[in-house]
Coordinates of C-alpha atoms in Angstrom, one line a residue:
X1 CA 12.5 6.4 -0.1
X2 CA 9.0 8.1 -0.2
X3 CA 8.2 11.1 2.2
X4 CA 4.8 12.4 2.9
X5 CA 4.6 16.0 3.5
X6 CA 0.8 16.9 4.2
X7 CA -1.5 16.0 1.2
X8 CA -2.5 18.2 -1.4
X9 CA -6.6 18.6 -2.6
X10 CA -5.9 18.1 -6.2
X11 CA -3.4 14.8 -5.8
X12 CA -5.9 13.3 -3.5
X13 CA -9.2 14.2 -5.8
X14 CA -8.3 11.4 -8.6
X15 CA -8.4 8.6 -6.3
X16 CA -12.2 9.9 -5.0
X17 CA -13.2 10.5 -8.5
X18 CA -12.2 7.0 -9.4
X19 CA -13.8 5.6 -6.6
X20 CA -17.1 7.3 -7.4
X21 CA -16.3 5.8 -11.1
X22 CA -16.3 2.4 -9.0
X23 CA -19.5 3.1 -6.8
X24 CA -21.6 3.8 -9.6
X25 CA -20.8 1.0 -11.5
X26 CA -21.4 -1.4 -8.6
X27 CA -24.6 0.1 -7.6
X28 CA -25.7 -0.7 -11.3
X29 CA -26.0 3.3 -12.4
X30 CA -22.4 3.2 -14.4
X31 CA -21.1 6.7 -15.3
X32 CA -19.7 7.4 -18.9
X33 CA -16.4 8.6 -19.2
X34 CA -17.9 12.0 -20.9
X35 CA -20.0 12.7 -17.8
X36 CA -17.2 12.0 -15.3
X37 CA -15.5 14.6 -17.4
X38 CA -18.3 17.2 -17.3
X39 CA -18.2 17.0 -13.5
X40 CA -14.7 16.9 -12.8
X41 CA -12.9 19.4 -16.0
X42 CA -9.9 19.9 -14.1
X43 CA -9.3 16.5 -13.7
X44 CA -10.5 15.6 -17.9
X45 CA -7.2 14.7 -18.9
X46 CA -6.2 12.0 -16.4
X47 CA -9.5 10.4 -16.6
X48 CA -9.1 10.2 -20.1
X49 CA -5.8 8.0 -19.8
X50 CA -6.9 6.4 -16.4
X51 CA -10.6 5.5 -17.0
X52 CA -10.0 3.0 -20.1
X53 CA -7.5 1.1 -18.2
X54 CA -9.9 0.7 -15.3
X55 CA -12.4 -0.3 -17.9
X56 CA -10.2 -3.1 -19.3
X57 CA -8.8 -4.1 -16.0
X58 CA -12.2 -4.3 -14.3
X59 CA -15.6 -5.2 -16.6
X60 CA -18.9 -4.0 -15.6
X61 CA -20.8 -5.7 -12.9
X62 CA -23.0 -8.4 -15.4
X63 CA -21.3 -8.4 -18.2
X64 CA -20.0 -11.6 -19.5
X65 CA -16.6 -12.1 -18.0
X66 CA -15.0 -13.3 -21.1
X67 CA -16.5 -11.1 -23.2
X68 CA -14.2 -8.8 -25.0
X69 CA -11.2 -9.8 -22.5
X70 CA -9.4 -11.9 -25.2
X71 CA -6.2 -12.9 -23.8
X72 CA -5.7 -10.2 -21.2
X73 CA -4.7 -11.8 -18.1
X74 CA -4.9 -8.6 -15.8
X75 CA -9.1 -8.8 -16.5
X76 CA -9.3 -12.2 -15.4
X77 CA -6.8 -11.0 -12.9
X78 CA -9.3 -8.9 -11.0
X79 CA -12.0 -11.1 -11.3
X80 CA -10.0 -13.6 -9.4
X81 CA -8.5 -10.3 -6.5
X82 CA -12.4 -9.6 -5.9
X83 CA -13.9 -13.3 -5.8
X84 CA -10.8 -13.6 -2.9
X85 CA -11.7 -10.6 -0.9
X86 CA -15.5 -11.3 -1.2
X87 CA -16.7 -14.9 -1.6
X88 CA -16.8 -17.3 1.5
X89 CA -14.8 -19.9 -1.1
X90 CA -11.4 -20.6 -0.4
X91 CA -9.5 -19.4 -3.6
X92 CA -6.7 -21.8 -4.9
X93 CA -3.7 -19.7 -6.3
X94 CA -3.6 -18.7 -9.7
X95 CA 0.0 -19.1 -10.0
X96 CA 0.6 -22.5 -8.8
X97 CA 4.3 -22.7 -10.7
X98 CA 6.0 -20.5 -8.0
X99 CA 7.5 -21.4 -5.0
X100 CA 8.3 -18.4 -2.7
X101 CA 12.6 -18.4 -1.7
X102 CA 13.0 -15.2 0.4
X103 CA 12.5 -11.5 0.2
X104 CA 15.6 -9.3 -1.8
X105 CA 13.4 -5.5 -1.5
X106 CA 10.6 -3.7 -0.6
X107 CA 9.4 -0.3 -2.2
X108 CA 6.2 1.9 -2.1
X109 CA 4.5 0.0 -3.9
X110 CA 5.5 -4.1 -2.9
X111 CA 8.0 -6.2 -2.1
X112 CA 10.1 -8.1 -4.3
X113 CA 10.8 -11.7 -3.8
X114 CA 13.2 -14.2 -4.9
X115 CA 11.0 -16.8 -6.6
X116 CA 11.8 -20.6 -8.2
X117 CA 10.0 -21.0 -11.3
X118 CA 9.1 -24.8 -11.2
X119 CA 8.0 -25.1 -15.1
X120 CA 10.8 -23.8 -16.4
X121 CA 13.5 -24.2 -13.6
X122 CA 14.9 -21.3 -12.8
X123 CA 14.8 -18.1 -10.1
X124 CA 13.2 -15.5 -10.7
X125 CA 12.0 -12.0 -9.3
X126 CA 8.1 -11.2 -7.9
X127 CA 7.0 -8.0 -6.8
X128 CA 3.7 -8.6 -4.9
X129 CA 1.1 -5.5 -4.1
X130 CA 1.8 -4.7 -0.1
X131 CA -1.5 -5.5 2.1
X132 CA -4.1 -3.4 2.6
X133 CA -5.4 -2.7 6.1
X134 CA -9.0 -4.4 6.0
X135 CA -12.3 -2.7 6.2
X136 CA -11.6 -0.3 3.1
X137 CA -12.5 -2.3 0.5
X138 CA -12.6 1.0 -2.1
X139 CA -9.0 1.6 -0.9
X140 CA -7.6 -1.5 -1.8
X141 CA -9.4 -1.7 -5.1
X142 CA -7.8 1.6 -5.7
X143 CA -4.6 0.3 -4.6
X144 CA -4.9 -3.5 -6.7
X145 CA -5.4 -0.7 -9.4
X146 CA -2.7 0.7 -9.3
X147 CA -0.3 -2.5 -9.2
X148 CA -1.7 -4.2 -11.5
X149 CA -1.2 -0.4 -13.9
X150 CA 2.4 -0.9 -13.0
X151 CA 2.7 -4.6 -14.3
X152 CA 0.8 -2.8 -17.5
X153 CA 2.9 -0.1 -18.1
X154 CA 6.5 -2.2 -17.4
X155 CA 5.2 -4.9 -19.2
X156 CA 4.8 -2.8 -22.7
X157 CA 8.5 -1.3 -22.1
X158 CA 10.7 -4.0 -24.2
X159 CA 14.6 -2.7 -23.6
X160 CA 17.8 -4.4 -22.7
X161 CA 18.3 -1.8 -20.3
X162 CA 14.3 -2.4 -18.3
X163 CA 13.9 -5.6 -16.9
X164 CA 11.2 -7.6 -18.6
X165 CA 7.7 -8.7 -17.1
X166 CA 6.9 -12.7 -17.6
X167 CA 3.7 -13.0 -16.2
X168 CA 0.9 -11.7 -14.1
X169 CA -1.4 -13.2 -11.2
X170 CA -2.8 -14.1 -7.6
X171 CA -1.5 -15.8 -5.0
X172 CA -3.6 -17.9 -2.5
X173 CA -4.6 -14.8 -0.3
X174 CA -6.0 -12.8 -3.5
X175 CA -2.9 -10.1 -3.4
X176 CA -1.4 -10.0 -7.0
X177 CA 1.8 -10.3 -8.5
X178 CA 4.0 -9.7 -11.3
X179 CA 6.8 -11.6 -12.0
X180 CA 10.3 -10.4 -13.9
X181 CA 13.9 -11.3 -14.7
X182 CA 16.2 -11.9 -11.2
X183 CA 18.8 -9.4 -11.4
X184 CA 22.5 -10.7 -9.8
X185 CA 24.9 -7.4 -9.0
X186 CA 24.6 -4.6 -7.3
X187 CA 23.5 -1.3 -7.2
X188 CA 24.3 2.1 -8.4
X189 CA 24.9 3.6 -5.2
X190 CA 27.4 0.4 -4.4
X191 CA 29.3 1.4 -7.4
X192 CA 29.5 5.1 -6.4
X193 CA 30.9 3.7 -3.2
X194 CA 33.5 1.0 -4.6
X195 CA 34.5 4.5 -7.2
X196 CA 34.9 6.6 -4.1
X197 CA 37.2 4.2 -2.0
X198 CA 39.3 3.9 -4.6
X199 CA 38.2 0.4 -6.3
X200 CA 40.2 -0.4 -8.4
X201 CA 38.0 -2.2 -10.7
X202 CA 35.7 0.8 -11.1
X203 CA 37.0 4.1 -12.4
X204 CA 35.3 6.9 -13.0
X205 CA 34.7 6.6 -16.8
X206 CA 33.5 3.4 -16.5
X207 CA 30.9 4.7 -14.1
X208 CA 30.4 7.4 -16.7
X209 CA 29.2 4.5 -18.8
X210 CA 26.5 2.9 -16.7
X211 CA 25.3 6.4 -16.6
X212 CA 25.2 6.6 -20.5
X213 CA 22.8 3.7 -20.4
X214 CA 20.8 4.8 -17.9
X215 CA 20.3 7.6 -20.4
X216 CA 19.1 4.9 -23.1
X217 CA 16.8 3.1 -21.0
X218 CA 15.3 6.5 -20.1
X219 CA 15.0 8.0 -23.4
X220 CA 13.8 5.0 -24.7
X221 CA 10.6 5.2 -22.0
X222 CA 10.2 8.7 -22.7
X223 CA 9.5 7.9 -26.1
X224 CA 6.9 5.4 -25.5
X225 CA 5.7 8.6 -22.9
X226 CA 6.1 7.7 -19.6
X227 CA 8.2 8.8 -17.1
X228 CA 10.0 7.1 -14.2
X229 CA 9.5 9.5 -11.4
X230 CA 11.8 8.5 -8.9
X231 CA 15.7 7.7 -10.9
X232 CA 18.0 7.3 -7.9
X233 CA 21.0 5.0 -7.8
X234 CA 19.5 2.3 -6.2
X235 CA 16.9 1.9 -8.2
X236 CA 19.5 1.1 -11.3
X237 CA 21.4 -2.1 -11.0
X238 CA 24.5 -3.4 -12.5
X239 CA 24.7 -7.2 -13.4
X240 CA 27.5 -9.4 -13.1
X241 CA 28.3 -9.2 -17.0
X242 CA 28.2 -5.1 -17.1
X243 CA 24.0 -5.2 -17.3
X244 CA 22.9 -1.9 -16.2
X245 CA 18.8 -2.2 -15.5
X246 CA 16.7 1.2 -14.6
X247 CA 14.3 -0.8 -12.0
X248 CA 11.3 0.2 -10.1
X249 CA 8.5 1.3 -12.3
X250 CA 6.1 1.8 -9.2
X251 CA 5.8 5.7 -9.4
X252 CA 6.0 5.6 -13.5
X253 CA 3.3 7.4 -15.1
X254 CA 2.2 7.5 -19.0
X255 CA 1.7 11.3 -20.0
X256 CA 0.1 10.6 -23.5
X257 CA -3.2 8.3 -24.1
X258 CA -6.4 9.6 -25.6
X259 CA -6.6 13.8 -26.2
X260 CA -3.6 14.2 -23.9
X261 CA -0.4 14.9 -26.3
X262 CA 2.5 12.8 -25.5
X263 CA 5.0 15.6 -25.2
X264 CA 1.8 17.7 -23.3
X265 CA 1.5 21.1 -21.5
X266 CA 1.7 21.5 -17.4
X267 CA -2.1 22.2 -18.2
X268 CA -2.8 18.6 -19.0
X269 CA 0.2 16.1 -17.5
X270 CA -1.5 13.9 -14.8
X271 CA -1.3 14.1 -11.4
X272 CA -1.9 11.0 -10.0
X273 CA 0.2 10.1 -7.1
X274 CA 0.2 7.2 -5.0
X275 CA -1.5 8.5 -2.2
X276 CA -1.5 12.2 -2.9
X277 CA 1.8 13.0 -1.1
X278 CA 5.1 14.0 -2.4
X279 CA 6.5 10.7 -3.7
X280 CA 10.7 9.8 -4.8
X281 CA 13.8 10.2 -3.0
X282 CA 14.5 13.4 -1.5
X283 CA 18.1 14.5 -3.1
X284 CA 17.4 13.0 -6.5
X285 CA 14.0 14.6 -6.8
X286 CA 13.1 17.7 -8.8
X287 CA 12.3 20.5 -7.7
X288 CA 8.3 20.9 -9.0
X289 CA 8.0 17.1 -7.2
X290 CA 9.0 18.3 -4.1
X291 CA 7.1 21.2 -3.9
X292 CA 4.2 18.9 -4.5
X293 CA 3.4 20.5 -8.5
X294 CA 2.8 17.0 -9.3
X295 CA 1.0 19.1 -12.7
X296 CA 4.7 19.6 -13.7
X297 CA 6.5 16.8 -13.2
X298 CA 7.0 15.6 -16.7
X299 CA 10.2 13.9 -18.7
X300 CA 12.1 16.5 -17.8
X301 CA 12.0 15.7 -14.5
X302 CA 14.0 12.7 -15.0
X303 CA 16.5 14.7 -16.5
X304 CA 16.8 16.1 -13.5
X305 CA 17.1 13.2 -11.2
X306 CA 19.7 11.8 -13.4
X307 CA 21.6 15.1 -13.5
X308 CA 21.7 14.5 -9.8
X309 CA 23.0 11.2 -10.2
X310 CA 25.6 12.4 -12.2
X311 CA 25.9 15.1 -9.4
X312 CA 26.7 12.2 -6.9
X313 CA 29.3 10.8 -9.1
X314 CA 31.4 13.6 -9.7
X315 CA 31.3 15.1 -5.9
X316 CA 31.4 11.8 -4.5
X317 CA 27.9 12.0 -2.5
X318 CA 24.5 13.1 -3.6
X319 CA 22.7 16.7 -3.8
X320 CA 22.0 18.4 -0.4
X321 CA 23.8 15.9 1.6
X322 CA 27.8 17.2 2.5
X323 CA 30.6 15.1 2.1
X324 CA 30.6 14.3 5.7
X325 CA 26.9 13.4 5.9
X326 CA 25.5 9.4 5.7
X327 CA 23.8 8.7 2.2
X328 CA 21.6 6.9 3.9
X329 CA 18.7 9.1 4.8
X330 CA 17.1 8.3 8.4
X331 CA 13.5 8.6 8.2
X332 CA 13.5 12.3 10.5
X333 CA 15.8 13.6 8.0
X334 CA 14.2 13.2 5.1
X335 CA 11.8 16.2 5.3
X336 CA 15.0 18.1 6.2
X337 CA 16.3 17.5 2.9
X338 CA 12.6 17.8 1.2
X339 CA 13.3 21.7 2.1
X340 CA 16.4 22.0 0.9
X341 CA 15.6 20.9 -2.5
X342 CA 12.6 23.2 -2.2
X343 CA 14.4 26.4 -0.8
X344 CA 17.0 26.2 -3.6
X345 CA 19.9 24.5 -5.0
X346 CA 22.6 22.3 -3.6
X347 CA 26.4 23.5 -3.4
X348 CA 27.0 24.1 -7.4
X349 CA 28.4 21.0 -8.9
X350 CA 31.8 23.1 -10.1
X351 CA 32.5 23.6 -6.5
X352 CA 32.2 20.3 -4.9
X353 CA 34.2 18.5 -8.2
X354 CA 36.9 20.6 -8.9
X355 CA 38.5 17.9 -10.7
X356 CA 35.9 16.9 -13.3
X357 CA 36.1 17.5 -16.7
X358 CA 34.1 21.0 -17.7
X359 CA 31.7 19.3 -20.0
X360 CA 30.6 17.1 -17.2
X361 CA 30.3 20.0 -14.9
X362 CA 27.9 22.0 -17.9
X363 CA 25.9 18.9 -18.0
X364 CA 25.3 17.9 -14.8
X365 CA 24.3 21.8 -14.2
X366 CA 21.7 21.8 -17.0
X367 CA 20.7 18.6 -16.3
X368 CA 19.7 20.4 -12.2
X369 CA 18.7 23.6 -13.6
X370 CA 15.8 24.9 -11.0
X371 CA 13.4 25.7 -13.8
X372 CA 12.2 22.6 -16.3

């Protein structure tokens, strides 16, 4: 669930610094990456990581378009997204092979559809970039930007536990698409329930389990530096053969590239959001993310998040809801629970699972301590 709490100056300056990036490229007066730096110092770091990417996802107005792109199918990618949104030619889809089933999800940043593969025979999962109002064509370059960084980013993160990326493209409107493994189960949060009604096929240390690799996937992307930003149990799901998949890489952000440390300060962690608000799922999200201190949200804000996953599987139901409260958040209660997480913490974890071991119980409180 995303909530969007009024913007804040600094989340919303990266987007207009890019887009000036953009301008001045197009009108044939291209900035260099130290200059954009000079004017904007507060914002050096993240242009530092974000600014190369744009370069290799977008060449310069002229150039050669094969020049230098090699085999990088997100360049030619963007070529194709602007000749569809600003040639008079009808453009044929890139991706021909697909044939579009029926829709399984829909996030922030797309929807996900069950596709049929028609080389190779078989279903799998796209996640196509949600459409842009028209009119603001610097918007939705911002925002094909941004998809086509998440195909990057979960594309380079090879785990059994992260669901791998197969290929990248357009369909026959322009709006791009990523496609990935098609995940039968369920969800976390399905388990939780099936573990709280008594299920007899789920008990609580097998729960404890999918947990434990939810850890691995997670440690594993913090060591290639980035962070998920919004771990909730229904973003993890659990295959028919005891998979367990940490999905959704849509708010995931890389802290380290060029001159910014992989383990960095609060000084220089980016702050890029998706549209400058407070982004993630209110009772799984850290405190320093819902206060909108988008400069501190770092890996050890997915410890907490998963802390408060554990927190929901020892009480029973998650942070700052009660046990007699729905899980599922209507949309004029989520700001409710927004300031919860920002006024202070939720019940403490030793009170609302009395009968969980002790070592759980020091975890899970670590894990949700109020300061990083």
């Amino acid at each position: 669930m995303t909530t969007e709490p009024p913007l804040d100056g600094d989340e919303t300056e990266i987007d207009e610094v890019l887009a000036e990036y953009l301008d001045a490229r197009a009108a044939g007066t291209p900035i260099t990456l130290e200059d954009l730096c000079a004017r904007h110092p507060g914002l050096a770091s993240e242009l530092r990581v974000l600014v190369p990417v744009l370069d290799s996802l977008e060449p310069t107005p002229g150039a050669d378009a094969t020049a230098g792109v090699g085999s990088s199918t997100l360049s030619a990618l963007v070529n194709v997204l602007d000749d569809a949104t600003g040639g008079d030619d009808a453009l044929e889809t890139t991706s021909p092979r697909y044939r579009i089933e029926q829709a399984i999800g829909q996030g922030g940043m797309g929807q996900v559809l069950r596709v049929h593969d028609r080389d190779l025979d078989r279903a799998l999962a796209m996640k196509r970039s949600l459409e842009v109002a028209p009119g603001d064509e610097r918007h939705a370059r911002l925002v094909r930007l941004r998809f086509l960084m998440e195909a990057r980013l979960t594309g380079g993160l090879e785990h059994p536990g992260i669901v791998p990326v197969h290929d990248v493209g357009a369909l026959d409107d322009g709006t791009p698409f990523f496609t990935m493994r098609l995940v039968r189960g369920r969800d976390l949060r399905d388990v939780f329930g099936q573990l709280r009604n008594g299920d007899p096929d789920w008990t609580r240390e097998r729960v404890l389990g999918l947990v434990a690799r939810v850890c691995e996937a997670v440690a594993y992307a913090h060591d290639r530096g980035v962070v998920h930003r919004d771990l909730k149990p229904s973003n993890v799901m659990v295959g028919a053969f005891g998979e367990v998949y940490v999905m959704d890489w849509g708010l995931a952000r890389r802290l380290g590239g060029p001159d910014v440390p992989a383990s960095g300060s609060d000084e220089s962690l980016p702050r890029v959001t998706l549209a400058g608000s407070v982004l993630g799922t209110p009772c799984y999200m850290p405190p320093e993310q819902a206060r909108g201190h988008i400069d501190r949200v770092d890996f050890r804000s997915d410890v907490y998040s998963v802390g408060a996953m554990l927190y929901h599987l020892l009480a029973g139901f998650p942070p700052y809801l009660g046990p007699n409260m729905s899980t599922e958040l209507r949309d004029d209660s989520a700001e409710a629970v927004v300031d919860r997480v920002r006024a202070g913490p939720p019940d403490p974890i030793e009170r609302v699972a009395r009968n969980a071991a002790p070592e759980l119980v020091a975890i899970t409180a670590r894990a949700m301590a109020r300061e990083p």
